[in-house]
């Protein structure tokens, strides 16, 4: 991987599975390794076009080995939840920005 990498996490049950959030061009990219980080493949289901303004962080949980949360600093914070099922990832945008804005402004 030759891209700018913001965060790397290991799957909670297998050190062979490694997740990375990186920058490709001006956008964020989620990549997966199944060989302990020797090589990575981009996840085609990851949302495209989220512009990089600053960095990103990921979180994994022992409660669900197939779930990952990614916070990306774009024009505004972007929070996505990824779920792995079988051989496919699905990504849902969180309502974090709405909650944050409402909490700050009543």
GROMACS .gro file of C-alpha atoms in nm:
model
  106
    1UNK     CA    1   0.000   0.000   0.000
    2UNK     CA    2   0.158   0.328  -0.108
    3UNK     CA    3  -0.129   0.559  -0.011
    4UNK     CA    4  -0.143   0.790   0.290
    5UNK     CA    5  -0.278   0.570   0.570
    6UNK     CA    6  -0.476   0.720   0.859
    7UNK     CA    7  -0.554   0.413   1.069
    8UNK     CA    8  -0.506   0.035   1.074
    9UNK     CA    9  -0.701  -0.218   1.281
   10UNK     CA   10  -0.686  -0.596   1.311
   11UNK     CA   11  -0.998  -0.810   1.305
   12UNK     CA   12  -1.076  -0.907   1.665
   13UNK     CA   13  -1.060  -1.280   1.590
   14UNK     CA   14  -0.793  -1.308   1.320
   15UNK     CA   15  -0.458  -1.133   1.289
   16UNK     CA   16  -0.461  -1.230   0.920
   17UNK     CA   17  -0.744  -0.981   0.855
   18UNK     CA   18  -0.631  -0.617   0.864
   19UNK     CA   19  -0.838  -0.308   0.786
   20UNK     CA   20  -0.694   0.024   0.667
   21UNK     CA   21  -0.849   0.365   0.601
   22UNK     CA   22  -0.636   0.563   0.361
   23UNK     CA   23  -0.631   0.846   0.110
   24UNK     CA   24  -0.639   0.779  -0.263
   25UNK     CA   25  -0.624   1.101  -0.460
   26UNK     CA   26  -0.841   1.342  -0.260
   27UNK     CA   27  -1.081   1.078  -0.125
   28UNK     CA   28  -1.095   0.825   0.157
   29UNK     CA   29  -1.054   0.456   0.074
   30UNK     CA   30  -1.119   0.146   0.287
   31UNK     CA   31  -0.887  -0.146   0.221
   32UNK     CA   32  -0.868  -0.501   0.353
   33UNK     CA   33  -0.584  -0.749   0.387
   34UNK     CA   34  -0.644  -1.120   0.438
   35UNK     CA   35  -0.275  -1.208   0.466
   36UNK     CA   36  -0.168  -1.017   0.777
   37UNK     CA   37  -0.101  -0.690   0.593
   38UNK     CA   38   0.131  -0.819   0.320
   39UNK     CA   39  -0.111  -0.687   0.056
   40UNK     CA   40  -0.436  -0.489   0.058
   41UNK     CA   41  -0.741  -0.473  -0.167
   42UNK     CA   42  -0.980  -0.177  -0.193
   43UNK     CA   43  -1.335  -0.249  -0.079
   44UNK     CA   44  -1.557  -0.176  -0.381
   45UNK     CA   45  -1.868  -0.128  -0.164
   46UNK     CA   46  -1.711   0.158   0.036
   47UNK     CA   47  -1.875   0.496  -0.038
   48UNK     CA   48  -1.689   0.692  -0.304
   49UNK     CA   49  -1.604   1.059  -0.319
   50UNK     CA   50  -1.575   1.146   0.050
   51UNK     CA   51  -1.316   1.422   0.029
   52UNK     CA   52  -1.020   1.419   0.268
   53UNK     CA   53  -0.981   1.736   0.476
   54UNK     CA   54  -0.790   1.581   0.764
   55UNK     CA   55  -0.761   1.226   0.898
   56UNK     CA   56  -0.976   0.928   0.986
   57UNK     CA   57  -1.010   0.672   1.265
   58UNK     CA   58  -1.166   0.328   1.284
   59UNK     CA   59  -1.311   0.122   1.564
   60UNK     CA   60  -1.368  -0.253   1.592
   61UNK     CA   61  -1.550  -0.438   1.867
   62UNK     CA   62  -1.531  -0.777   2.034
   63UNK     CA   63  -1.912  -0.770   2.042
   64UNK     CA   64  -1.928  -0.817   1.664
   65UNK     CA   65  -1.622  -0.924   1.464
   66UNK     CA   66  -1.801  -0.826   1.142
   67UNK     CA   67  -1.866  -0.462   1.235
   68UNK     CA   68  -1.641  -0.160   1.193
   69UNK     CA   69  -1.704   0.212   1.253
   70UNK     CA   70  -1.510   0.474   1.058
   71UNK     CA   71  -1.499   0.845   1.135
   72UNK     CA   72  -1.361   1.058   0.851
   73UNK     CA   73  -1.283   1.428   0.875
   74UNK     CA   74  -1.417   1.574   0.553
   75UNK     CA   75  -1.603   1.906   0.509
   76UNK     CA   76  -1.792   1.781   0.814
   77UNK     CA   77  -1.742   1.462   1.015
   78UNK     CA   78  -1.857   1.156   0.823
   79UNK     CA   79  -1.937   0.844   1.026
   80UNK     CA   80  -2.002   0.511   0.857
   81UNK     CA   81  -2.082   0.166   0.994
   82UNK     CA   82  -1.958  -0.127   0.791
   83UNK     CA   83  -2.103  -0.477   0.827
   84UNK     CA   84  -1.949  -0.786   0.671
   85UNK     CA   85  -2.183  -1.068   0.572
   86UNK     CA   86  -2.052  -1.372   0.388
   87UNK     CA   87  -1.834  -1.214   0.122
   88UNK     CA   88  -1.990  -0.867   0.100
   89UNK     CA   89  -1.962  -0.542   0.295
   90UNK     CA   90  -2.252  -0.302   0.341
   91UNK     CA   91  -2.202   0.058   0.455
   92UNK     CA   92  -2.452   0.282   0.633
   93UNK     CA   93  -2.401   0.649   0.701
   94UNK     CA   94  -2.454   0.737   1.065
   95UNK     CA   95  -2.678   1.017   1.184
   96UNK     CA   96  -2.386   1.147   1.395
   97UNK     CA   97  -2.373   1.487   1.222
   98UNK     CA   98  -2.743   1.546   1.280
   99UNK     CA   99  -2.710   1.445   1.646
  100UNK     CA  100  -2.397   1.657   1.697
  101UNK     CA  101  -2.552   1.965   1.535
  102UNK     CA  102  -2.875   1.928   1.734
  103UNK     CA  103  -2.686   1.878   2.064
  104UNK     CA  104  -2.484   2.195   2.006
  105UNK     CA  105  -2.769   2.412   1.883
  106UNK     CA  106  -3.066   2.278   2.078
   0.00000   0.00000   0.00000
